[in-house]
Amino acid sequence: MIRTVALATLLATPAYAGEIWVTNEKDDTVSVISTETLEVIKTYETGERPRGITFSKDYSRVYICASDSDAVQVMDPATGKILHDLPSGEDPEQFVLHPNDRHLYIANEDDAITTVVDTETRKVIAQIDVGVEPEGMAVSPDGKVAITTSETTNMAHWIDTETQKLFANTLVDSRPRHAEFVKGGSEMWVSSEIGGTVTVFDRDTQAEKGKISFEVQGVHPDRVQPVGFEFTAGDTHAFVALGPSNHVAVVNADTYEVEDYILVGRRVWHMAFNEDRSQLFTTNGVSGDVTVIDVASRKPVKTIKVGRFPWGAAYRPAS
Amino acid sequence: MTFKTTRSLSLCAISALCIANTALAEMELKIGYLTVEQPAPPTLSNLDPVPEDIGLAGALTGLQDNLTTGKFLGQTYVLESAVVADDGDALEAARGMLTYAPYLVIDAAPEVLLQIADLPEAKDAILFNAAAGDLSLRNTDCRANLLHSLPSDAMRTDALAQFFVSKRWDELVMVTGQHPVDQAYAEAMRHSLTKFGLDLEAEKPWGFEADMRRNAAQEVPLFTQEFGDYDALVVADEVHDFGRYVQYNTWEARPVVGSEGLSAVTWSPVIEQWGAAQLQSRFEEQNGRKMLAQDYAGWAAVRTLGEALTRTNSTEPATLRDYILSDQFELAGFKGRPLTYRDWNGQLRQPIALAHPRALVATAPLERFLHHSNELDSLGLDRPESKCEAFK
């Protein structure tokens, strides 16, 4: 009997149906968007000033940086109930979950520290001194290297996850905001908001491999400010949010050339793909909405109103 | 005169970093912060005393920012500060500081600033004006060794004029205080209104002897009645003497702008966008008070030096000066755009906040004000009008 019900549910669910979870920085909520109907289906309350958001590997837990509550909150995504808080250090802004599904690397923006928390024991296992205003966080797919970028120090700090110590510090352009490992972890990309560039590093040598600049027609270069970015299937292209220029750039990840600019909402910040990466959801802070981009045609297809100042976005498959 | 040295106390808080640091050759940049006190004119209200460490507090926050960055690069910074009383010998103090460091951040009156800049000892130094808004310092009286991290008065009054244009407040009237800074502000405002095609319909000097704390409700309506109709009333009261009593007491129900009400400011505690919230909380934690405009100028001067050292890996004034004035230099100043220096007069380009004490209203340059090279140059003295020769 139970089996039959489960089967029926499965059949009723189209392939890849899922949810995009968006943190609303100035509403203290998360909005849950259905990737099928492209509508907000639920809104849950969080701690103060929610920003970074990520799911555990099995999607049974969602971690939320509640910056002004000085906590990382652990929520049950099935019910929206806060299960408990993790010790996070002060003002956690952004974090990344280690491939071991256990260690969260958290940027403490006000304290120039990266905090490593064990999500099982709920204990801080390391605090690492980094530059002023750490923000962007990344971890290599093999789990050996974690990155913190610091906005005012203008560096990517390379952390050995075994010793929890820095082994390299590389300068980038002004106000680095986001970092990602790509191509099996062989490259590390960092966006610089005020510098207006994305820098590509070789992971093994920490040497600069390339730098990407942007030019949006009719927008002064000072207002073209790269922040969040994500990669399409196979890491062939990067979609880069360009902040107050209200555009997302499509970058060829092999040639480092910009192929397209897509108009989205105001002050585009972060983004998340759906399961098969056919749709991209961007958070637009100032307009308080999410733009849905059709990845194949590179066209915006819908705008979804969420809470005030949407910031982070994360995908989970429908339960 | 007392010298005070500030170094980071927490530099070696974590032993691993100390080891990493000692492995690198340490490079040290020394900075001096010189305050030459100016007599403060009496004001009607004592509600907002000027903090004693204004400016210096910002420089110290900038120093901490530099130190945190520097520890990853084997670079360190020391800041020495000195205060000269208004009857003290400012030049002797400046000479003393220049033997210590070729980089000075100065809070002094314009004439003192120029005397310091003209000292033989200052010839190859880089001086930052972090307290004087006078346009002449950026124009006919400019000096090659003097940069300005504080915006000129003209940048601020241009910002307000842009706002008037965007609101279609075409007809302005002005009440002007008697102090030199009030007069300088009024002059900058007249110029800005002309520049942006606005009318100054009437102007009245403020001449009351009365104690406005009791009489504002009776005096100000009559005083402003003869202005007739207008769109907004500008108060030129940079010493903050009478302006606060004008608001809500005008004969006509019109907004008060300028030194009170809606003001064009370098910095304000109400700025929280563009990551500014982080700088505000860092400053407040370190100094126990809110960050003010002059603090921002001190912060920006010290951060300019930090950014230049980080990128050039040099402590030579000539190398740093070239870099600071080049296209490569950019400072992330929590104002939404990169800050750079005008290479024709040494002024730090920066957006100007239009704010009242409770909120940010707008940020200049406003959207429709375009410029052929940099929108920020729609504020203040642009290259074609500049009579500064020292940078050529």
XYZ file of C-alpha atoms in Angstrom:
711
model
C 0.000 0.000 0.000
C 2.712 2.406 1.015
C 4.713 1.443 -2.017
C 1.805 2.250 -4.324
C 1.432 5.724 -2.882
C 5.111 6.428 -3.291
C 4.990 5.281 -6.887
C 1.980 7.465 -7.599
C 3.797 10.494 -6.205
C 6.790 9.757 -8.328
C 4.741 9.539 -11.465
C 2.947 12.765 -10.716
C 6.220 14.597 -10.322
C 7.807 15.714 -13.567
C 11.492 15.039 -14.065
C 13.769 17.378 -12.121
C 11.053 19.186 -10.206
C 12.622 20.937 -7.315
C 12.855 24.048 -5.222
C 15.027 27.141 -5.116
C 15.530 28.518 -1.628
C 16.219 32.240 -1.427
C 17.305 34.154 1.690
C 15.733 37.597 2.102
C 18.338 39.727 3.861
C 16.002 42.471 5.073
C 12.896 40.371 5.733
C 14.440 37.657 7.924
C 12.796 34.968 5.812
C 13.518 32.387 3.125
C 11.279 32.123 0.072
C 10.872 28.689 -1.476
C 10.268 28.739 -5.235
C 8.975 25.739 -7.192
C 11.121 25.167 -10.274
C 8.048 23.712 -11.937
C 5.440 26.422 -11.383
C 8.018 29.215 -10.875
C 6.008 30.486 -7.950
C 6.798 31.047 -4.303
C 5.240 28.076 -2.551
C 6.416 28.708 1.009
C 8.022 31.388 3.138
C 9.792 30.493 6.375
C 11.085 32.750 9.115
C 14.787 32.780 9.932
C 17.129 34.626 12.289
C 18.190 38.188 11.567
C 19.714 39.160 8.230
C 19.894 35.767 6.502
C 22.535 35.644 3.757
C 24.495 32.469 2.885
C 22.397 29.309 2.382
C 23.375 25.722 1.580
C 21.972 22.198 1.908
C 23.492 19.069 3.402
C 24.398 16.381 0.854
C 21.147 14.455 1.319
C 19.131 17.703 1.458
C 17.739 16.773 4.867
C 19.171 19.930 6.457
C 19.479 23.492 5.273
C 22.140 25.746 6.786
C 21.468 29.494 6.876
C 23.849 32.287 7.895
C 21.758 34.530 10.159
C 24.356 37.296 10.187
C 22.855 39.666 12.745
C 21.895 36.792 15.041
C 25.568 35.712 14.994
C 24.527 32.147 14.222
C 24.325 29.539 11.518
C 20.830 28.113 11.745
C 20.005 24.532 10.899
C 16.509 24.152 9.464
C 14.447 21.111 8.562
C 13.541 21.899 4.942
C 10.478 19.664 5.121
C 8.847 21.756 7.816
C 10.755 25.047 7.894
C 11.422 24.479 11.581
C 14.713 25.701 13.020
C 16.256 22.609 14.604
C 19.189 24.312 16.315
C 21.892 26.935 15.877
C 25.543 26.215 15.245
C 28.283 28.280 16.859
C 29.528 30.395 14.001
C 31.643 33.248 15.287
C 30.387 36.797 14.873
C 28.511 38.020 11.830
C 28.634 34.931 9.611
C 28.027 36.066 6.034
C 28.810 33.219 3.708
C 29.971 29.636 4.078
C 30.740 26.448 2.213
C 30.119 22.837 3.200
C 33.151 20.572 2.932
C 32.691 17.473 0.710
C 32.809 15.420 3.934
C 29.280 16.801 4.524
C 30.335 17.689 8.036
C 32.602 20.733 8.234
C 31.248 24.178 7.483
C 33.810 26.853 6.583
C 32.263 30.160 7.638
C 33.387 33.714 6.814
C 32.980 35.984 9.875
C 32.723 39.334 8.185
C 33.199 41.610 11.218
C 36.045 39.654 12.751
C 38.549 38.915 9.946
C 38.247 35.221 10.810
C 37.205 32.029 9.077
C 35.514 29.646 11.494
C 35.369 25.904 10.887
C 32.416 24.200 12.582
C 31.679 20.515 12.888
C 27.965 20.223 12.150
C 27.704 16.912 14.025
C 29.380 17.760 17.310
C 28.257 21.399 16.894
C 31.683 22.565 17.967
C 34.142 25.042 16.502
C 37.174 23.034 15.403
C 39.314 25.890 14.098
C 39.444 29.654 13.662
C 41.762 30.994 11.016
C 42.964 34.609 10.829
C 42.232 36.032 7.394
C 42.016 39.523 5.861
C 39.515 42.310 6.577
C 35.889 41.418 5.790
C 36.080 37.800 4.676
C 33.227 36.857 2.378
C 33.669 34.475 -0.553
C 34.065 30.828 0.452
C 34.936 27.789 -1.659
C 36.302 24.306 -1.168
C 37.990 22.088 -3.750
C 36.081 18.960 -4.831
C 38.742 16.731 -3.219
C 38.236 18.647 0.002
C 41.894 19.492 0.458
C 41.806 23.236 -0.115
C 39.384 25.853 1.185
C 39.333 29.479 0.067
C 38.303 32.643 1.867
C 38.322 35.939 0.017
C 38.604 39.154 2.027
C 36.881 42.244 0.699
C 39.063 45.007 2.095
C 42.360 43.114 2.124
C 41.698 42.131 -1.513
C 43.051 38.621 -1.258
C 42.163 35.002 -1.741
C 43.434 33.085 1.281
C 44.258 29.417 0.608
C 43.551 27.115 3.555
C 44.981 23.607 3.937
C 41.950 21.763 5.326
C 44.089 19.155 7.019
C 46.062 21.578 9.184
C 43.437 24.393 9.021
C 46.274 26.809 8.251
C 46.884 29.253 5.433
C 49.425 28.129 2.888
C 49.087 30.954 0.346
C 47.607 34.440 0.002
C 47.039 35.829 -3.458
C 46.115 39.424 -4.294
C 43.122 40.096 -6.516
C 41.365 43.278 -7.651
C 39.314 45.356 -5.220
C 36.558 43.837 -3.109
C 36.580 40.113 -3.885
C 33.124 38.661 -3.264
C 32.785 35.092 -4.470
C 35.023 32.091 -5.169
C 34.487 28.709 -6.874
C 36.645 25.750 -7.821
C 35.935 24.448 -11.336
C 37.085 21.902 -13.880
C 37.555 19.151 -11.332
C 39.181 21.586 -8.944
C 42.051 22.498 -11.257
C 40.983 26.150 -11.469
C 39.796 28.610 -8.836
C 37.780 31.672 -9.851
C 37.352 34.847 -7.776
C 35.092 37.815 -8.589
C 36.153 41.376 -7.644
C 33.191 43.691 -7.232
C 34.895 47.102 -7.280
C 37.755 45.953 -9.515
C 35.113 44.805 -12.027
C 36.935 41.584 -12.869
C 37.006 37.827 -12.345
C 40.466 36.336 -11.755
C 41.209 32.714 -12.649
C 43.896 30.912 -10.634
C 45.693 27.675 -11.298
C 45.003 25.563 -8.233
C 48.366 23.813 -8.017
C 50.604 26.867 -8.369
C 48.175 29.541 -7.109
C 49.348 31.561 -10.115
C 47.004 33.845 -12.014
C 45.900 32.140 -15.219
C 43.577 34.724 -16.624
C 41.433 37.737 -15.903
C 37.980 38.482 -17.234
C 36.645 42.022 -17.695
C 33.113 43.073 -18.519
C 31.549 45.796 -20.607
C 27.817 46.394 -20.508
C 26.513 48.741 -23.163
C 25.131 51.969 -21.705
C 26.432 51.260 -18.214
C 29.450 53.072 -16.795
C 32.294 50.589 -16.085
C 32.267 51.636 -12.408
C 28.797 50.159 -12.058
C 29.667 46.815 -13.633
C 30.379 44.892 -10.438
C 30.792 41.107 -10.598
C 29.572 39.258 -7.504
C 28.115 35.719 -7.540
C 28.710 33.226 -10.339
C 27.840 29.618 -11.191
C 28.862 27.174 -13.901
C 26.760 25.298 -16.445
C 26.902 21.510 -16.779
C 30.454 20.411 -17.632
C 31.834 23.793 -16.487
C 31.732 25.093 -20.064
C 30.238 28.471 -19.209
C 30.068 30.732 -16.185
C 27.051 32.916 -15.467
C 28.336 35.974 -13.602
C 26.044 38.379 -11.703
C 27.118 41.979 -12.368
C 25.464 43.758 -9.421
C 24.081 47.272 -10.089
C 24.564 46.976 -13.852
C 21.489 44.687 -13.655
C 22.990 42.140 -16.030
C 24.307 38.610 -15.892
C 27.289 37.844 -18.124
C 27.797 34.514 -19.858
C 31.516 33.692 -19.936
C 33.119 30.959 -21.995
C 35.063 29.075 -19.332
C 37.764 27.922 -21.772
C 38.538 31.149 -23.630
C 37.559 33.457 -20.708
C 35.612 35.540 -23.191
C 32.218 37.068 -22.491
C 29.646 35.757 -24.958
C 26.431 37.380 -23.757
C 24.827 39.777 -21.326
C 21.355 39.068 -19.975
C 19.180 41.805 -18.466
C 17.784 40.838 -15.055
C 16.425 42.670 -11.974
C 18.175 45.422 -10.031
C 21.447 44.716 -8.217
C 21.811 41.064 -9.139
C 23.793 39.231 -6.468
C 23.816 35.424 -6.283
C 22.213 32.587 -8.205
C 21.343 28.888 -8.302
C 20.597 26.410 -11.083
C 17.788 23.862 -11.111
C 18.697 20.163 -11.147
C 19.617 19.746 -14.835
C 20.951 23.300 -15.055
C 18.424 24.290 -17.697
C 17.140 27.177 -15.578
C 19.064 29.744 -13.575
C 17.537 31.731 -10.701
C 19.202 35.062 -9.828
C 18.559 37.074 -6.663
C 17.969 40.766 -7.412
C 18.504 42.688 -4.177
C 17.127 46.120 -4.943
C 14.088 45.018 -6.936
C 13.274 42.314 -4.375
C 12.752 39.586 -6.937
C 14.270 36.569 -8.631
C 14.827 36.390 -12.400
C 14.490 32.993 -14.067
C 16.851 32.588 -17.025
C 16.414 29.894 -19.652
C 19.989 28.664 -19.943
C 19.759 27.286 -23.492
C 18.392 30.475 -25.064
C 20.107 32.774 -22.504
C 16.865 34.709 -22.100
C 15.078 35.840 -18.967
C 11.715 34.085 -18.871
C 10.096 35.169 -15.632
C 10.413 37.463 -12.632
C 9.274 36.171 -9.264
C 8.628 38.540 -6.374
C 10.219 37.350 -3.137
C 11.046 39.170 0.150
C 13.072 42.330 0.682
C 16.671 42.198 -0.518
C 17.005 38.584 -1.654
C 20.655 37.532 -1.220
C 21.584 33.824 -1.388
C 20.056 30.986 -3.400
C 20.297 27.204 -3.209
C 18.615 24.293 -4.986
C 17.046 21.185 -3.528
C 15.132 18.408 -5.287
C 11.438 18.173 -4.449
C 10.807 15.906 -1.501
C 53.190 68.678 21.660
C 53.031 64.971 22.338
C 53.801 62.127 19.989
C 51.753 58.983 20.252
C 52.591 55.773 18.469
C 50.005 53.229 17.483
C 50.932 49.752 16.418
C 48.868 46.653 16.152
C 48.687 44.779 19.419
C 47.089 41.684 17.981
C 49.498 41.141 15.136
C 50.945 38.014 16.652
C 47.792 36.722 18.318
C 48.089 33.496 16.430
C 51.503 31.913 16.602
C 51.389 30.272 13.184
C 51.070 33.689 11.597
C 53.984 35.054 13.579
C 56.196 32.335 12.220
C 54.936 32.991 8.730
C 55.610 36.703 9.225
C 59.157 36.427 10.437
C 59.979 34.332 7.393
C 59.162 37.324 5.194
C 61.307 40.416 4.980
C 59.366 43.052 6.881
C 58.666 46.297 5.122
C 57.503 49.183 7.304
C 55.537 52.234 6.234
C 55.491 55.109 8.705
C 52.629 57.576 8.707
C 52.249 60.767 10.711
C 48.897 62.265 11.710
C 49.140 65.940 12.586
C 46.302 67.927 14.113
C 46.738 71.687 14.291
C 43.924 72.851 16.522
C 41.708 75.686 15.394
C 39.653 77.761 17.807
C 36.059 76.525 17.705
C 33.530 79.366 17.399
C 30.730 79.382 19.997
C 27.484 77.758 18.893
C 23.942 78.165 20.190
C 23.612 74.521 21.102
C 26.001 72.073 22.707
C 23.963 69.040 21.676
C 26.606 67.629 19.339
C 30.126 68.228 20.619
C 32.874 67.540 18.099
C 34.777 64.419 19.236
C 38.340 65.162 20.265
C 39.729 62.361 18.124
C 37.787 63.341 14.986
C 39.779 62.373 11.898
C 42.482 60.552 13.831
C 40.012 57.833 14.845
C 39.348 57.143 11.159
C 43.062 57.060 10.398
C 43.525 54.479 13.166
C 40.762 52.287 11.731
C 42.493 52.586 8.353
C 45.744 51.602 10.039
C 44.142 48.453 11.467
C 42.783 47.578 8.013
C 46.263 48.059 6.535
C 47.893 45.974 9.263
C 45.533 43.053 8.718
C 46.318 43.075 5.012
C 49.999 43.715 5.559
C 50.547 40.684 7.755
C 49.991 38.417 4.756
C 52.561 40.340 2.713
C 55.313 41.007 5.219
C 54.316 44.670 5.333
C 53.665 46.643 8.467
C 52.510 50.156 9.314
C 53.129 52.524 12.200
C 51.160 55.686 12.832
C 52.489 58.493 14.955
C 50.066 61.255 15.925
C 50.615 64.740 17.306
C 48.391 67.624 18.326
C 49.515 71.254 18.156
C 47.510 73.759 20.213
C 46.114 76.730 18.253
C 48.866 78.967 19.628
C 51.584 76.334 19.104
C 54.229 76.112 16.414
C 52.645 74.013 13.677
C 55.631 74.258 11.361
C 58.049 72.991 13.927
C 55.746 70.074 14.640
C 55.425 69.336 10.939
C 59.207 69.446 10.485
C 59.588 67.013 13.360
C 57.084 64.645 11.861
C 58.613 64.848 8.397
C 61.956 63.651 9.718
C 60.036 60.671 11.063
C 57.870 59.897 8.026
C 57.386 61.276 4.501
C 53.639 60.543 4.742
C 51.510 62.961 6.751
C 47.766 63.151 7.170
C 46.946 66.682 8.267
C 44.017 68.341 9.997
C 44.768 72.059 9.777
C 43.455 75.358 8.446
C 44.188 76.001 4.737
C 46.894 78.622 5.323
C 48.741 76.328 7.763
C 48.416 73.440 5.353
C 50.089 75.463 2.608
C 52.929 76.557 4.887
C 53.586 72.911 5.742
C 53.438 71.877 2.092
C 55.973 74.568 1.237
C 58.526 73.451 3.839
C 61.782 72.281 2.214
C 61.462 69.100 4.328
C 58.105 68.375 2.658
C 59.375 68.623 -0.893
C 59.375 64.880 -1.580
C 56.671 63.999 0.938
C 53.047 63.034 0.347
C 50.669 65.101 2.464
C 46.964 64.404 2.779
C 44.518 67.186 3.486
C 41.878 65.408 5.556
C 40.015 68.380 7.023
C 39.795 71.429 4.740
C 37.157 71.688 2.014
C 38.395 74.973 0.516
C 38.361 74.960 -3.235
C 41.461 77.176 -3.558
C 43.603 74.328 -2.173
C 42.537 72.246 -5.167
C 42.790 75.156 -7.591
C 45.132 78.146 -7.668
C 46.798 77.177 -4.372
C 47.289 73.501 -5.198
C 50.584 71.821 -4.327
C 52.127 68.781 -6.001
C 52.818 67.157 -2.623
C 49.301 67.743 -1.275
C 46.488 65.261 -1.930
C 42.935 65.687 -0.667
C 41.043 62.763 0.796
C 38.264 65.090 1.971
C 35.961 66.285 -0.830
C 36.000 69.971 -1.672
C 33.020 72.095 -0.594
C 32.252 72.376 -4.305
C 31.840 68.604 -4.630
C 29.291 68.691 -1.837
C 27.355 71.700 -3.110
C 27.364 70.264 -6.652
C 25.849 67.093 -5.206
C 23.011 69.105 -3.664
C 22.522 71.115 -6.848
C 22.144 67.859 -8.803
C 19.518 66.806 -6.313
C 17.648 70.126 -6.710
C 17.659 69.669 -10.485
C 16.347 66.124 -10.231
C 13.577 67.305 -7.870
C 12.871 70.426 -9.951
C 13.539 72.651 -6.993
C 14.576 75.501 -9.256
C 14.161 78.440 -6.910
C 16.399 78.538 -3.904
C 17.007 81.010 -1.097
C 19.913 80.968 1.334
C 20.666 82.013 4.909
C 24.393 82.468 5.427
C 26.445 82.366 8.613
C 29.299 84.755 9.326
C 32.224 82.401 9.860
C 34.791 81.888 7.090
C 33.730 78.240 6.625
C 30.086 79.359 6.279
C 31.104 81.970 3.732
C 33.188 79.474 1.791
C 30.272 77.056 1.726
C 27.900 79.815 0.562
C 30.293 80.763 -2.214
C 30.552 77.131 -3.322
C 26.752 76.878 -3.281
C 26.293 80.015 -5.411
C 28.734 78.577 -7.946
C 26.984 75.186 -7.969
C 23.546 76.711 -8.476
C 24.858 78.657 -11.478
C 26.672 75.578 -12.814
C 23.454 73.546 -12.806
C 21.194 76.355 -14.067
C 19.345 77.072 -10.826
C 18.307 80.413 -9.354
C 19.361 81.830 -6.049
C 16.386 84.127 -5.564
C 17.526 85.754 -2.357
C 20.138 85.512 0.327
C 20.147 86.789 3.912
C 23.007 86.879 6.377
C 22.323 85.354 9.760
C 22.804 88.096 12.321
C 20.830 87.199 15.378
C 22.143 87.661 18.834
C 19.137 85.925 20.399
C 19.256 82.522 22.038
C 17.397 80.438 19.482
C 16.809 77.601 21.884
C 13.975 79.714 23.286
C 13.048 82.061 20.492
C 13.364 80.153 17.228
C 9.621 79.711 16.942
C 9.141 83.478 17.057
C 12.206 84.757 15.246
C 12.684 82.386 12.321
C 9.200 82.671 10.751
C 9.526 86.462 10.558
C 13.130 86.233 9.387
C 12.150 83.908 6.531
C 8.837 85.573 5.683
C 10.342 88.107 3.321
C 11.803 85.345 1.122
C 8.307 84.976 -0.350
C 7.867 81.690 -2.200
C 10.698 79.335 -3.071
C 11.341 75.593 -3.390
C 13.964 75.004 -0.705
C 15.926 77.024 1.806
C 19.692 76.547 1.908
C 21.410 77.025 5.236
C 25.147 77.859 5.032
C 26.093 77.140 8.628
C 29.106 74.864 8.587
C 29.921 75.566 12.243
C 26.409 74.326 13.112
C 25.429 77.387 15.059
C 21.879 78.414 14.107
C 20.862 76.037 11.299
C 19.169 73.440 13.460
C 16.666 76.093 14.653
C 15.600 77.046 11.151
C 14.117 73.677 10.288
C 10.305 73.510 10.802
C 10.246 77.202 11.746
C 10.276 78.737 8.259
C 7.337 80.946 7.244
C 6.662 78.802 4.180
C 6.488 75.035 4.597
C 9.628 74.234 2.622
C 12.512 71.838 3.073
C 15.734 73.047 4.675
C 18.917 71.850 2.971
C 22.658 72.549 3.064
C 24.422 72.457 6.405
C 21.226 71.210 8.072
C 18.274 69.094 7.011
C 19.218 67.361 3.803
C 23.002 67.628 3.686
C 25.623 66.573 1.172
C 28.218 64.719 3.207
C 31.432 62.776 2.761
C 30.261 60.145 5.198
C 27.452 59.619 7.663
C 26.491 56.947 10.187
C 23.335 56.322 8.110
C 25.314 54.876 5.177
C 24.943 51.092 5.236
C 24.913 50.045 1.582
C 27.906 48.794 -0.390
C 29.361 46.965 2.580
C 29.498 50.239 4.545
C 27.784 48.537 7.494
C 31.016 46.596 8.045
C 33.217 49.700 8.099
C 30.723 51.435 10.421
C 30.701 48.583 12.912
C 34.486 48.165 12.754
C 34.951 51.870 13.417
C 32.410 51.940 16.231
C 33.940 48.930 17.926
C 37.406 50.468 17.808
C 36.498 54.016 18.745
C 33.291 53.818 20.763
C 31.395 56.307 18.627
C 29.881 56.782 15.171
C 32.052 57.486 12.139
C 31.895 61.073 10.837
C 32.959 62.744 7.583
C 36.396 63.787 8.801
C 36.994 60.273 10.146
C 36.275 58.947 6.680
C 38.839 61.326 5.172
C 41.438 60.088 7.685
C 40.533 56.484 6.913
C 40.727 57.053 3.145
C 44.148 58.744 3.384
C 45.683 55.877 5.362
C 43.999 53.256 3.179
C 45.310 55.041 0.069
C 48.847 54.542 1.357
C 48.054 50.937 2.291
C 46.630 50.159 -1.119
C 49.648 51.753 -2.818
C 52.139 49.776 -0.705
C 50.216 46.523 -1.240
C 50.263 46.941 -5.006
C 53.748 48.434 -5.531
C 55.623 46.760 -2.676
C 57.555 50.008 -2.253
C 57.843 52.604 0.521
C 59.376 55.261 -1.766
C 57.212 58.418 -1.868
C 57.853 58.973 -5.591
C 56.802 55.417 -6.470
C 53.701 55.608 -4.309
C 52.730 59.032 -5.646
C 53.005 57.849 -9.258
C 50.897 54.801 -8.477
C 48.255 56.734 -6.520
C 47.776 59.194 -9.395
C 47.781 56.465 -12.068
C 44.898 54.604 -13.742
C 45.852 51.437 -11.878
C 45.015 52.855 -8.469
C 41.564 52.190 -7.069
C 40.297 52.269 -3.527
C 37.221 50.312 -2.448
C 35.740 52.998 -0.234
C 32.296 51.579 0.640
C 30.590 54.129 -1.587
C 29.516 51.838 -4.414
C 32.224 52.809 -6.895
C 36.012 52.629 -7.011
C 37.670 55.794 -5.688
C 40.542 57.297 -7.656
C 42.564 60.523 -7.586
C 42.218 63.402 -10.037
C 45.623 63.593 -11.596
C 45.237 67.331 -12.249
C 44.829 68.454 -8.627
C 45.188 65.495 -6.274
C 41.532 65.359 -5.203
C 40.117 61.924 -4.277
C 37.127 61.321 -6.554
C 34.203 60.007 -4.598
C 30.422 59.762 -4.547
C 28.761 62.196 -2.142
C 25.958 61.103 0.162
C 22.771 63.159 0.346
C 21.501 62.351 3.780
C 19.541 63.546 6.754
C 20.406 62.342 10.237
C 18.080 59.344 9.949
C 18.613 58.050 6.409
C 20.497 58.202 3.159
C 18.260 59.948 0.605
C 20.363 59.694 -2.557
C 23.935 59.419 -3.728
C 25.539 61.859 -6.145
C 26.418 61.787 -8.971
C 22.716 61.301 -9.641
C 21.791 59.094 -12.537
C 21.102 61.638 -15.254
C 24.328 63.604 -14.748
C 26.708 62.229 -17.301
C 30.321 63.057 -17.926
C 32.500 62.208 -20.908
C 35.208 60.488 -18.867
C 34.025 59.824 -15.321
C 30.596 60.605 -13.857
C 32.280 61.418 -10.550
C 33.839 64.425 -12.272
C 30.406 66.026 -12.502
C 31.114 66.884 -8.852
C 33.590 69.644 -8.030
C 36.342 71.180 -10.062
C 36.703 69.413 -13.406
C 39.899 69.311 -15.441
C 38.982 72.095 -17.921
C 38.174 74.611 -15.160
C 41.075 73.702 -12.919
C 43.766 76.348 -12.555
C 46.070 73.966 -10.743
C 49.470 73.905 -12.456
C 51.485 71.920 -9.904
C 50.409 68.530 -11.244
C 51.467 69.156 -14.832
